[in-house]
Short mmCIF file of C-alpha atoms and ligand atoms in Angstrom, two decimals:
data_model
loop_
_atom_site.label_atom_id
_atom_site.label_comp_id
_atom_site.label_asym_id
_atom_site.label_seq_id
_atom_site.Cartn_x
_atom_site.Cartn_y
_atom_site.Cartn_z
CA UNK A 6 120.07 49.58 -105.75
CA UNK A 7 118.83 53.55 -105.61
CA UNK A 8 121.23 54.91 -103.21
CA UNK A 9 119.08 56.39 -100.15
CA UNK A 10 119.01 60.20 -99.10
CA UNK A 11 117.74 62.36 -96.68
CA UNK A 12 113.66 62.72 -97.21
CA UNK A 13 113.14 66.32 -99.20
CA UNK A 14 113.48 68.93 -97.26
CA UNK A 15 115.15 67.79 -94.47
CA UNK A 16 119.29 67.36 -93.49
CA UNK A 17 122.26 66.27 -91.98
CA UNK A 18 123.74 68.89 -89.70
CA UNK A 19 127.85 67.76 -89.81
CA UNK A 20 130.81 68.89 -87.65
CA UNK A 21 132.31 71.32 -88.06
CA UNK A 22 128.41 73.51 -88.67
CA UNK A 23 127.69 71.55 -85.77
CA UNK A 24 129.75 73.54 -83.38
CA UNK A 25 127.51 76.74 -84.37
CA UNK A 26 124.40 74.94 -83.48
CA UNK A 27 125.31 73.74 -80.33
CA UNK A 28 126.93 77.71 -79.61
CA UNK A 29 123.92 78.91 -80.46
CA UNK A 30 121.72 76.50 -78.07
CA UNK A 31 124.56 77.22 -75.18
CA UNK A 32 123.93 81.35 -76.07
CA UNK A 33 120.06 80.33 -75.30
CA UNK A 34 120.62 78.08 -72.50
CA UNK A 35 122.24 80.94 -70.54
CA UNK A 36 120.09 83.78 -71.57
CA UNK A 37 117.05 81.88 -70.59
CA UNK A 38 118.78 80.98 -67.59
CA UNK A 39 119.36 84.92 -66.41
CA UNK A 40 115.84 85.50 -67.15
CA UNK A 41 115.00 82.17 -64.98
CA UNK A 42 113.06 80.19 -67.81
CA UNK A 43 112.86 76.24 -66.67
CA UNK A 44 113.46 73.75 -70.12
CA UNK A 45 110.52 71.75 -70.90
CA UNK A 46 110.83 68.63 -73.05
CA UNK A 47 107.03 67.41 -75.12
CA UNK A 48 106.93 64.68 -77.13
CA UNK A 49 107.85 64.68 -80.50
CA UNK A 50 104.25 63.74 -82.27
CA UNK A 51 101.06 64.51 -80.34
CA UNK A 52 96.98 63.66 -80.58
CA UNK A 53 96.40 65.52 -83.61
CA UNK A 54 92.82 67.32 -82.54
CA UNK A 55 95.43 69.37 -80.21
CA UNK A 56 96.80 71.07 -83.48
CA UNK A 57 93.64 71.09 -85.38
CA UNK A 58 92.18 73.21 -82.04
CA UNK A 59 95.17 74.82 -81.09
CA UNK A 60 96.47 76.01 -84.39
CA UNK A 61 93.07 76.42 -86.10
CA UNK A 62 91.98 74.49 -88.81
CA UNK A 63 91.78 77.68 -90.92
CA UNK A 64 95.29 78.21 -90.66
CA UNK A 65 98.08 76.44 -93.44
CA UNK A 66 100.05 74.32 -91.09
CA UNK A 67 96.81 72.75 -90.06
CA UNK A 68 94.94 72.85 -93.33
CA UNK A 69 98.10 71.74 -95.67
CA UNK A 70 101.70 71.02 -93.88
CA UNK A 71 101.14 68.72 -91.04
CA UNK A 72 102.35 65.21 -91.29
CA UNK A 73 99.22 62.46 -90.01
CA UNK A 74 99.05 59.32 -90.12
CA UNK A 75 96.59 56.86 -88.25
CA UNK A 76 98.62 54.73 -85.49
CA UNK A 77 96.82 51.56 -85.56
CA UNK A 78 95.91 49.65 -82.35
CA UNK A 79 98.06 47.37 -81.63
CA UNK A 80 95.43 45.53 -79.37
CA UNK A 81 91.73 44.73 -79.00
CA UNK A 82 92.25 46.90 -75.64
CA UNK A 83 93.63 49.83 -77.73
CA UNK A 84 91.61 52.34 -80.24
CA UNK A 85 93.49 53.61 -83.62
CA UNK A 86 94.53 57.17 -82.92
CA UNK A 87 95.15 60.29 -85.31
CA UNK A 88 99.12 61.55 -84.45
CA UNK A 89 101.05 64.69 -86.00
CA UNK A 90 104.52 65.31 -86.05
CA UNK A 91 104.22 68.68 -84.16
CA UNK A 92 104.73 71.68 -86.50
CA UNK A 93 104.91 73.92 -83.31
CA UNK A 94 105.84 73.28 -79.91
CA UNK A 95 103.22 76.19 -78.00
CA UNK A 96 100.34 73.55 -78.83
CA UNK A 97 102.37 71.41 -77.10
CA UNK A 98 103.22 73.29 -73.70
CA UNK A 99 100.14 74.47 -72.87
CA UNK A 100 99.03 71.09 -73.78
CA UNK A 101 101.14 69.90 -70.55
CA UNK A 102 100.37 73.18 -68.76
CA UNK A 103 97.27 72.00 -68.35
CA UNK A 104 97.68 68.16 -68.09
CA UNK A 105 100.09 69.02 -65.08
CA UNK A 106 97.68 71.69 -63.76
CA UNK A 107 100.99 73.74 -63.25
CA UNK A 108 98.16 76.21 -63.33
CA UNK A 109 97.14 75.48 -59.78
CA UNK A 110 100.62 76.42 -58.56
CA UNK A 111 99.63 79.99 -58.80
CA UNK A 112 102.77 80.95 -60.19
CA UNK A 113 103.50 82.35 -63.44
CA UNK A 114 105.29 79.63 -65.68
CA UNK A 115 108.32 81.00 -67.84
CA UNK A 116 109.40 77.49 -69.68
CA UNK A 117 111.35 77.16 -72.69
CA UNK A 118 112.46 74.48 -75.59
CA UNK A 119 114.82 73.19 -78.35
CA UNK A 120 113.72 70.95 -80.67
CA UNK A 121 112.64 69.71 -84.09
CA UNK A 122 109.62 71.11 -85.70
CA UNK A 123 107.75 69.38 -88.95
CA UNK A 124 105.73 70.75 -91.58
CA UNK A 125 104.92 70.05 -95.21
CA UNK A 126 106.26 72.95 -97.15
CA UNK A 127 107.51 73.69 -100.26
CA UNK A 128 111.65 73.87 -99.47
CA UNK A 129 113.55 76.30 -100.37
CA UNK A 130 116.26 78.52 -98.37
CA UNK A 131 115.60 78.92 -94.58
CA UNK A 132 112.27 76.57 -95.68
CA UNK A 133 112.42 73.09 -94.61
CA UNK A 134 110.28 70.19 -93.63
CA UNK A 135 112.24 69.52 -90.88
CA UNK A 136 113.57 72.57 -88.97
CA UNK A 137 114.63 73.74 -85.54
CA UNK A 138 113.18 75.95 -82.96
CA UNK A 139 113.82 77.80 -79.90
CA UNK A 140 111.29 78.78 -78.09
CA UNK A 141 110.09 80.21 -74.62
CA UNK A 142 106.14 80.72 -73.34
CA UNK A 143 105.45 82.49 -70.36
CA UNK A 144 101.93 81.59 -69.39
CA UNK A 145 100.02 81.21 -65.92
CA UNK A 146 96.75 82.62 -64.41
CA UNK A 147 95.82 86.21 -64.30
CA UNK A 148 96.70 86.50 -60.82
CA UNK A 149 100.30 85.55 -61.42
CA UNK A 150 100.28 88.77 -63.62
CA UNK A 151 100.65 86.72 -67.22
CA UNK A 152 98.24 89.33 -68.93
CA UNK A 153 100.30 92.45 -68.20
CA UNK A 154 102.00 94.30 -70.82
CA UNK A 155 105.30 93.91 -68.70
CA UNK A 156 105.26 90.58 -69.45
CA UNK A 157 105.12 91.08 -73.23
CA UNK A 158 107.77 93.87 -72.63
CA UNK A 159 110.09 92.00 -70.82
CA UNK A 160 109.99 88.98 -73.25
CA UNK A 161 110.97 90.82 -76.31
CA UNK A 162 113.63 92.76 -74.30
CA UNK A 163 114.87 89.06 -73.71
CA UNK A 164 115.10 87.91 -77.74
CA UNK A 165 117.07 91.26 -78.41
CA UNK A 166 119.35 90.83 -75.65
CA UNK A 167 119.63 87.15 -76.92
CA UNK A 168 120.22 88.20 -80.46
CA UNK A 169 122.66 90.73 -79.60
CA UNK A 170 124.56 88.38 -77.31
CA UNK A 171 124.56 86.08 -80.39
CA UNK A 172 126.28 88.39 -82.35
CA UNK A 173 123.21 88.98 -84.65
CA UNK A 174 123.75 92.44 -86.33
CA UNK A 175 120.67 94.59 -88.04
CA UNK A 176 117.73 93.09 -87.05
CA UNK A 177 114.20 94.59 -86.93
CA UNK A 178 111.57 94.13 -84.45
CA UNK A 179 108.20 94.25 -86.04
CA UNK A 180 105.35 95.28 -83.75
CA UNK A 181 101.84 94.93 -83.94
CA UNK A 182 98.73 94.27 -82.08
CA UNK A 183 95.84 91.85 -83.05
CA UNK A 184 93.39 93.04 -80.11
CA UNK A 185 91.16 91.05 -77.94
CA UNK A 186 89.24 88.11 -79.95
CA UNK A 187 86.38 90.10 -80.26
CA UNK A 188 88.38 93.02 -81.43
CA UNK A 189 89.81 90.46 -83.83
CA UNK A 190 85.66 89.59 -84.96
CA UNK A 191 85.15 92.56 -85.62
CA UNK A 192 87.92 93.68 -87.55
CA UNK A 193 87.04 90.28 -89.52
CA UNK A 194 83.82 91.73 -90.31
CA UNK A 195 85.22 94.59 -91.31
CA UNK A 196 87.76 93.56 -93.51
CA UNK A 197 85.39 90.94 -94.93
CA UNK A 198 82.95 93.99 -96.04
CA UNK A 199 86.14 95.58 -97.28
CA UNK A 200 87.29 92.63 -98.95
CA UNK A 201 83.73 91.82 -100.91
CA UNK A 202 84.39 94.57 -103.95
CA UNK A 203 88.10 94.07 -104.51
CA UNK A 204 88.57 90.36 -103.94
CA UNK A 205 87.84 89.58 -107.47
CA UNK A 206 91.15 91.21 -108.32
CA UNK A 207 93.07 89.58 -106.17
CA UNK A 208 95.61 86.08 -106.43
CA UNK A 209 93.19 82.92 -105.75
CA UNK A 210 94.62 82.90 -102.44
CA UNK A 211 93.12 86.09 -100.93
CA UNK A 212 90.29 85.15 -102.91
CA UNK A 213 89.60 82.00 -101.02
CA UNK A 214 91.39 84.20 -97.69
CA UNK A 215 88.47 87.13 -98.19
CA UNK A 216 85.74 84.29 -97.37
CA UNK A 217 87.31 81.97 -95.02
CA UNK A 218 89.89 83.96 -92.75
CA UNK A 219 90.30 87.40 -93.99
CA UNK A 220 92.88 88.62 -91.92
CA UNK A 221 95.22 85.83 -94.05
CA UNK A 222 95.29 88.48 -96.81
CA UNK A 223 97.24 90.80 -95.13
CA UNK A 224 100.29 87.34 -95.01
CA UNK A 225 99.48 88.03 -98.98
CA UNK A 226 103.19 88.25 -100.40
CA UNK A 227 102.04 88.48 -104.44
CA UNK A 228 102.93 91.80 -105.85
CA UNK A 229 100.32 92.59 -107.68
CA UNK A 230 98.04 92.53 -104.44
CA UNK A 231 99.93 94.89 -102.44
CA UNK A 232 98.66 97.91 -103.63
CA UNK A 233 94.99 96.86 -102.75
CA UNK A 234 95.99 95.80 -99.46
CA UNK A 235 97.55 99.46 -99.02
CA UNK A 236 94.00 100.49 -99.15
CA UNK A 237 92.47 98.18 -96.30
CA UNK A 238 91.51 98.47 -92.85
CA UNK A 239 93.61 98.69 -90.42
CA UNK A 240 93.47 96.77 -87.13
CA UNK A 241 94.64 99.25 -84.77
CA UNK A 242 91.32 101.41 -85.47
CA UNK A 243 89.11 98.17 -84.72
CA UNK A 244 90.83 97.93 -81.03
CA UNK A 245 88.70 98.49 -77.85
CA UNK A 246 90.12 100.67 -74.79
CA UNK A 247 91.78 97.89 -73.34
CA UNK A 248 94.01 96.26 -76.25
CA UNK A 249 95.03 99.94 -77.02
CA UNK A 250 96.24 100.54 -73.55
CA UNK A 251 97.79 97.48 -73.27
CA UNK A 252 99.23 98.05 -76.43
CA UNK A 253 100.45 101.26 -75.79
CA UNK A 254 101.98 99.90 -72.22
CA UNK A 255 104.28 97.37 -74.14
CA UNK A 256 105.68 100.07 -76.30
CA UNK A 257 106.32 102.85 -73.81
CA UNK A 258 107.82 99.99 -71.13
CA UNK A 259 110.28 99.08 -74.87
CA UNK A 260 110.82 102.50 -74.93
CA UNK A 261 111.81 103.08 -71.48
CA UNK A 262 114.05 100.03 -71.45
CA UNK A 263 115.58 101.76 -75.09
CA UNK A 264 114.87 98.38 -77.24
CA UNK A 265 114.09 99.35 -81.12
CA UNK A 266 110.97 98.28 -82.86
CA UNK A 267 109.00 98.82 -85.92
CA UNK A 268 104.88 99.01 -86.01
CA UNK A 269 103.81 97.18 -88.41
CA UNK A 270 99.91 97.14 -88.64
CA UNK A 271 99.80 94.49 -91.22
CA UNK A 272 101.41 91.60 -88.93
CA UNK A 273 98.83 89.14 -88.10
CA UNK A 274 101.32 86.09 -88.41
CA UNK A 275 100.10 82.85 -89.58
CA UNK A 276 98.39 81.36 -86.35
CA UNK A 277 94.97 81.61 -85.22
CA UNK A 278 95.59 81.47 -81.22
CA UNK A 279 97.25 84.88 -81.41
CA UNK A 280 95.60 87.83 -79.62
CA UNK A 281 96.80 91.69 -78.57
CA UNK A 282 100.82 91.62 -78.87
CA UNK A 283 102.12 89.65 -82.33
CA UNK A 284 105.81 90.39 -83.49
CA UNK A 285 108.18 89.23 -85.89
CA UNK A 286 112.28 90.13 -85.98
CA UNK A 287 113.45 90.06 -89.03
CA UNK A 288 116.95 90.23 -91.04
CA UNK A 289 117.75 91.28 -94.24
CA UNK A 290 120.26 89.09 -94.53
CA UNK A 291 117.71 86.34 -95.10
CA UNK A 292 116.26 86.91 -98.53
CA UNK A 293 112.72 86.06 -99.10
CA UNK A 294 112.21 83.84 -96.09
CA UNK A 295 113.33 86.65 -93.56
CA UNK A 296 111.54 86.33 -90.37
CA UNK A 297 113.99 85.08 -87.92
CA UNK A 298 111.54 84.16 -85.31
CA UNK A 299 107.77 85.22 -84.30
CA UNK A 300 105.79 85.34 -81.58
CA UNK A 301 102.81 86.94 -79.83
CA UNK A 302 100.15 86.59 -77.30
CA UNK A 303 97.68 83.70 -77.03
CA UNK A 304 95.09 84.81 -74.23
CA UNK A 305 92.76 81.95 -75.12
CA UNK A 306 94.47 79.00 -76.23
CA UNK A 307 94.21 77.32 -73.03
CA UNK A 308 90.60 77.40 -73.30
CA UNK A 309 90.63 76.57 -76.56
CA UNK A 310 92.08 73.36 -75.85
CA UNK A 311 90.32 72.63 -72.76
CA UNK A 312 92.17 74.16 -70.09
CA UNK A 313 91.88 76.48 -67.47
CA UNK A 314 91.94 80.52 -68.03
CA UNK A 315 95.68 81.34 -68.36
CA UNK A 316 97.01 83.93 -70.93
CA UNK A 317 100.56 83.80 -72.18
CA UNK A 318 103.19 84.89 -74.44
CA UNK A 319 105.63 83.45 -76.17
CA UNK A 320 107.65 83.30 -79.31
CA UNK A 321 109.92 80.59 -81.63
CA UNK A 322 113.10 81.44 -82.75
CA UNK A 323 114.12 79.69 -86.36
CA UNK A 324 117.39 77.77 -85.40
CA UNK A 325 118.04 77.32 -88.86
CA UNK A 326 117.57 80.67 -89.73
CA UNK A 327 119.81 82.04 -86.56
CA UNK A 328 122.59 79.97 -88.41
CA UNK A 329 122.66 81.06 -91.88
CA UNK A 330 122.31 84.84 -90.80
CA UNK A 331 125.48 83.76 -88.46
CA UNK A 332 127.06 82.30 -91.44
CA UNK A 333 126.37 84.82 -93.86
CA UNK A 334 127.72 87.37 -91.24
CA UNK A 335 130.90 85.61 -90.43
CA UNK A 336 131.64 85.46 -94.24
CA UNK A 337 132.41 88.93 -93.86
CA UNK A 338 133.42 88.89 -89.72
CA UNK A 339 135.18 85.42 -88.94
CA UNK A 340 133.43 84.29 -85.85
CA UNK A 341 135.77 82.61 -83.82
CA UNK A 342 133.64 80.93 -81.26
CA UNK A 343 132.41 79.33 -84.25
CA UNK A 344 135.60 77.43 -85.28
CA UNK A 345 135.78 73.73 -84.69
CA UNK A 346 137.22 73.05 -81.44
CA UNK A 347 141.67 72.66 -81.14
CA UNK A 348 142.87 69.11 -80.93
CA UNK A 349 145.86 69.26 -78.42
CA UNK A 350 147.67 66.06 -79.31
CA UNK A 351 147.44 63.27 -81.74
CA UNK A 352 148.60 59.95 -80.24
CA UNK A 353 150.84 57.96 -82.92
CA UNK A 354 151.42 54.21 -81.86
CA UNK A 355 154.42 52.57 -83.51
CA UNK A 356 152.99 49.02 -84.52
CA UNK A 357 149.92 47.62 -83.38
CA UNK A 358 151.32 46.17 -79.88
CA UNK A 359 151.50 49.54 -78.84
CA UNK A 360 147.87 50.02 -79.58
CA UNK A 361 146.22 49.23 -76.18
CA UNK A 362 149.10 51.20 -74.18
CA UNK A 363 148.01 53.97 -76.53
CA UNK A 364 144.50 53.83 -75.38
CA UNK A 365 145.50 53.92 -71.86
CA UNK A 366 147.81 57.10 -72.25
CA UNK A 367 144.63 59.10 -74.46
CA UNK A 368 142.49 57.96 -71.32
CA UNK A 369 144.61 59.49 -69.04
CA UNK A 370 145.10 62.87 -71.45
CA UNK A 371 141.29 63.00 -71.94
CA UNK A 372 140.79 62.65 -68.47
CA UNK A 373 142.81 65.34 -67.21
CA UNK A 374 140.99 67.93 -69.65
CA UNK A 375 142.64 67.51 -72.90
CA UNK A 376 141.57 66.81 -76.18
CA UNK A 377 143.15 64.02 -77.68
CA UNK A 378 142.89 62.56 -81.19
CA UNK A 379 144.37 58.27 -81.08
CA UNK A 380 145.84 57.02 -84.06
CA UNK A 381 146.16 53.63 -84.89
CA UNK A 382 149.84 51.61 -85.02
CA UNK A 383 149.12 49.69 -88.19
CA UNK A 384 149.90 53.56 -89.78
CA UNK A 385 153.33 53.95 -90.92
CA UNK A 386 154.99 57.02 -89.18
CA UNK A 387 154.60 59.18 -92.00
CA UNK A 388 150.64 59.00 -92.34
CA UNK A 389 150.80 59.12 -88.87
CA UNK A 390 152.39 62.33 -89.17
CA UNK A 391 150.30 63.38 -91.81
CA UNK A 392 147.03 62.73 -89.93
CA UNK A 393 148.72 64.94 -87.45
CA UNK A 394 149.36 67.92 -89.08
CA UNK A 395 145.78 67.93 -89.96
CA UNK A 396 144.12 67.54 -86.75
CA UNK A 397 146.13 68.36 -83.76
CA UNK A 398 148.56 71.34 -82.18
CA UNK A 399 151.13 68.18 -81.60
CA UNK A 400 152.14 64.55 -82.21
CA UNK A 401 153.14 62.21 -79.34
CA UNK A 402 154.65 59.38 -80.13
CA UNK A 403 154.27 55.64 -78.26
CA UNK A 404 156.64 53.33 -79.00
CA UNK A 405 158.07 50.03 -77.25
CA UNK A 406 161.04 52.37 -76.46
CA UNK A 407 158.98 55.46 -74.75
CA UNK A 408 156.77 52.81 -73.09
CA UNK A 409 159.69 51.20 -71.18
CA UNK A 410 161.30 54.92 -70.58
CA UNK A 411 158.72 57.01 -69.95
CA UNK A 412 160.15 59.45 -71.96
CA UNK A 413 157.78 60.28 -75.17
CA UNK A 414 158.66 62.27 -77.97
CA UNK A 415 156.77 65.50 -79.07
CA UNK A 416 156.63 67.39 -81.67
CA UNK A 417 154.76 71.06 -82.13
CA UNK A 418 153.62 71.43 -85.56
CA UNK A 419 153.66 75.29 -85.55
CA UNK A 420 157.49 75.69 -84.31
CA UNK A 421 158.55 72.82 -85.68
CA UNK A 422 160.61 71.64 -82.57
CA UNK A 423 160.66 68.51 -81.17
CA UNK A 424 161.17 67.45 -77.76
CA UNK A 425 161.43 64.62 -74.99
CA UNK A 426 158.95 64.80 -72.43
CA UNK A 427 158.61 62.63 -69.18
CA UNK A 428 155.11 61.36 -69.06
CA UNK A 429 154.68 62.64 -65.72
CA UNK A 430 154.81 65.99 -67.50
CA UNK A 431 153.20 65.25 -70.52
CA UNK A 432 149.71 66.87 -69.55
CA UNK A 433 151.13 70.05 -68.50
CA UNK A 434 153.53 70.70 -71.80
CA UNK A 435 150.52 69.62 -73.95
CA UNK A 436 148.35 71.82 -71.89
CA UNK A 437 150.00 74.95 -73.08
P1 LIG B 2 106.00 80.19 -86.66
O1 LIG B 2 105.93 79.00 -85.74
O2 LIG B 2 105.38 79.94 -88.00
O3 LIG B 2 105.59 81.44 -85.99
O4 LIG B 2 107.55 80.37 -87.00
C1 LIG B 2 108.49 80.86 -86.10
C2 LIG B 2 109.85 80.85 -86.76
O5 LIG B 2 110.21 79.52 -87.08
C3 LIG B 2 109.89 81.58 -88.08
O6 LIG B 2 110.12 82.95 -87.88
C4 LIG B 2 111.06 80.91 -88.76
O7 LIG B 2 112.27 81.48 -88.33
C5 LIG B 2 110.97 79.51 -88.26
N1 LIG B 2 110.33 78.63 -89.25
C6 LIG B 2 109.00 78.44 -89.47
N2 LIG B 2 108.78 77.55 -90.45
C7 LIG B 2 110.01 77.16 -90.88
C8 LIG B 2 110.47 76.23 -91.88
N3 LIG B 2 109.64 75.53 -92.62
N4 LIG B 2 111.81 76.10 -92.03
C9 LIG B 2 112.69 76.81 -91.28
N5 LIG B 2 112.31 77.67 -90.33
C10 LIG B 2 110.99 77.85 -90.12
#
């Protein structure tokens, strides 16, 4: 039989790269925490019309990498539905935004998530079908203040504080503003017009991008394209009064708070639903796939969608990403918080009677803090010791004599000594 493996382009995440993940998530948790951001949970796979209007069915996750399939009824009572596995998760929360008219509560909402993201692309490093985000959306009606450039502000103050607290070292913030959607027509138009002479020249991409969604070209990466791109419009002269002022607000309240960006006019990012603030932060460290996470504002998705008014912001953070730029850095710095946790003691039973006592004494250890690693008495003394040495600070041994006594034998590994030790005493000598 064909031995079975993980499905291209996804993985298995193992201990000890494990312990970095869940760092990383804990690094989040608490950052999101000082800047009082409530977790939200969506399901996994949603009615796929809420991507297709959401997303935009212009866009390449909608048009190419989402994963569909029909879910048959199971019942004369039920109709067949069309699901996705979601390939973003802001679809998603303003999906429930609006289902649990959190809207209504007059307050701005400030929610954020973990979880698995899916789309169809071609894998390659930092590119996978399967991949994690982080992500936080700060979105409400206008009254709650959830247009004002503060908000925008304060939100990328909160990824560099949370990069910097993760121990992330040169990254960029890339700034840029898409406008209003009808500054974003117009500069459509405009690039369209622009687009009509050179197109020809250009990869079949930007061909197809010049008629369908022209602001796509600017995503162009090919070479040979970049030069003509040079020459384009820009956005920022297509911007009415307002997104320029609100623009300008979000930079001067980045400068006053002394966080470091780039402008970038050529960031459009690769979602329709953004409007007015977009950003990437990149690292260098990450080769060709280098944005570490995006984000921007989405003043009308919630209509889009069906919902009431309510502009937000938010952003996704590339979990996988945030790893291998950790890993690559602590090839050079060795991160300690990233090491896999210290085994205090290793329980050795002598023979398999002394197996269930055993289990009783790790219960005990465990319970008052420690981390304990049980062995197994059909091991002769010298695997047992073996095991040890691999795994633990220490080796206690349980045998029919320290049973009856009380008295178990320890032995350090990195001194070399070993001792007696009454059990009553046991948790505080293995403690140390
Ligand atoms: P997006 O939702 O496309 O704005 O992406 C936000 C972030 O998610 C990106 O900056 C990446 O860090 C990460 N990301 C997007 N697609 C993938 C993928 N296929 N594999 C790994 N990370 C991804």
């Amino acid at each position: 039989m064909a031995t079975l493996k993980a499905v291209r382009g996804t993985r298995d995440l193992l201990p000890p790269e494990t312990v970095l993940w869940n760092h990383i998530e804990a690094t989040a948790r608490s950052v999101f925490a000082r800047y009082n951001f409530g977790e939200i949970r969506t399901p996994i796979f949603e009615d796929t019309s809420l991507f297709a209007r959401g997303v935009g069915e212009e866009t390449d996750i909608v048009s190419k990498e989402m994963y569909t399939w029909e879910d048959r009824a199971r019942a004369q009572s039920e109709k067949s539905q069309m699901l996705t596995l979601r390939p973003e998760n802001t679809a998603g929360v303003v999906r429930a935004y609006i289902e649990h008219k959190l809207g209504e509560t007059g307050q701005l909402q400030k929610l954020y998530y973990i979880g698995p993201q899916f789309r169809r692309e071609r894998p390659q490093k930092g590119r996978y079908r399967q991949f994690w985000q982080i992500g936080a959306e700060a979105i409400g009606p206008q009254s709650a203040g959830s247009e004002s450039p503060l908000r925008d502000a304060e939100v990328l103050e909160m990824l560099a504080t949370m990069l910097d607290e993760l121990g992330i070292t040169g990254w960029t913030l890339e700034l840029n503003s898409v406008g209003s959607a009808a500054d974003r027509a117009r500069y459509n138009e405009v690039l369209r017009a622009a687009l009509e002479p050179v197109a020809p020249k250009m990869c079949v991409d930007c061909q197809r991008r010049a008629v369908t969604n022209p602001l796509r070209v600017l995503d162009c990466k090919v070479p040979e394209d970049q030069p003509i791109i040079e020459t384009l419009p820009r956005i920022a002269d297509c911007l009415d009064e307002d997104s320029r002022a609100h623009f300008a607000a979000v930079r001067a309240a980045l400068d006053c708070a002394g966080v470091p960006y780039h402008l970038n006019p050529r960031l459009v990012r690769g979602l329709d639903y953004y409007t007015r603030t977009t950003f990437e932060f990149t690292h260098g460290g990450l080769g060709a796939q280098n944005a570490l996470l995006g984000g921007g504002r989405y003043d009308g998705l919630s209509e889009a969608i069906g919902g009431p008014k309510a502009p937000g912001i938010g952003f996704a953070i590339g979990l996988d990403r945030l790893v291998l730029t950790l890993q690559t850095q602590s090839a050079t710095t060795p991160d300690q918080k990233a090491a896999p946790p210290q085994v205090d003691a290793y329980i050795a039973p002598l023979g398999e009677n002394m197996n269930a006592p055993a289990l009783a004494l790790a219960r005990e250890l465990r319970r008052d803090g420690l981390t304990v690693e049980l062995g197994d008495g059909s091991f002769r003394l010298k695997k047992s010791f073996e095991a040890a040495d691999k795994t633990a600070r220490r080796i206690v041994i349980l045998g029919e004599d320290e049973l009856q006594s009380g008295i178990l034998t320890v032995k350090d590994f990195a001194s070399g000594v070993q001792v007696k030790v009454a059990r009553a005493e046991l948790v505080e000598m293995l403690g140390k």
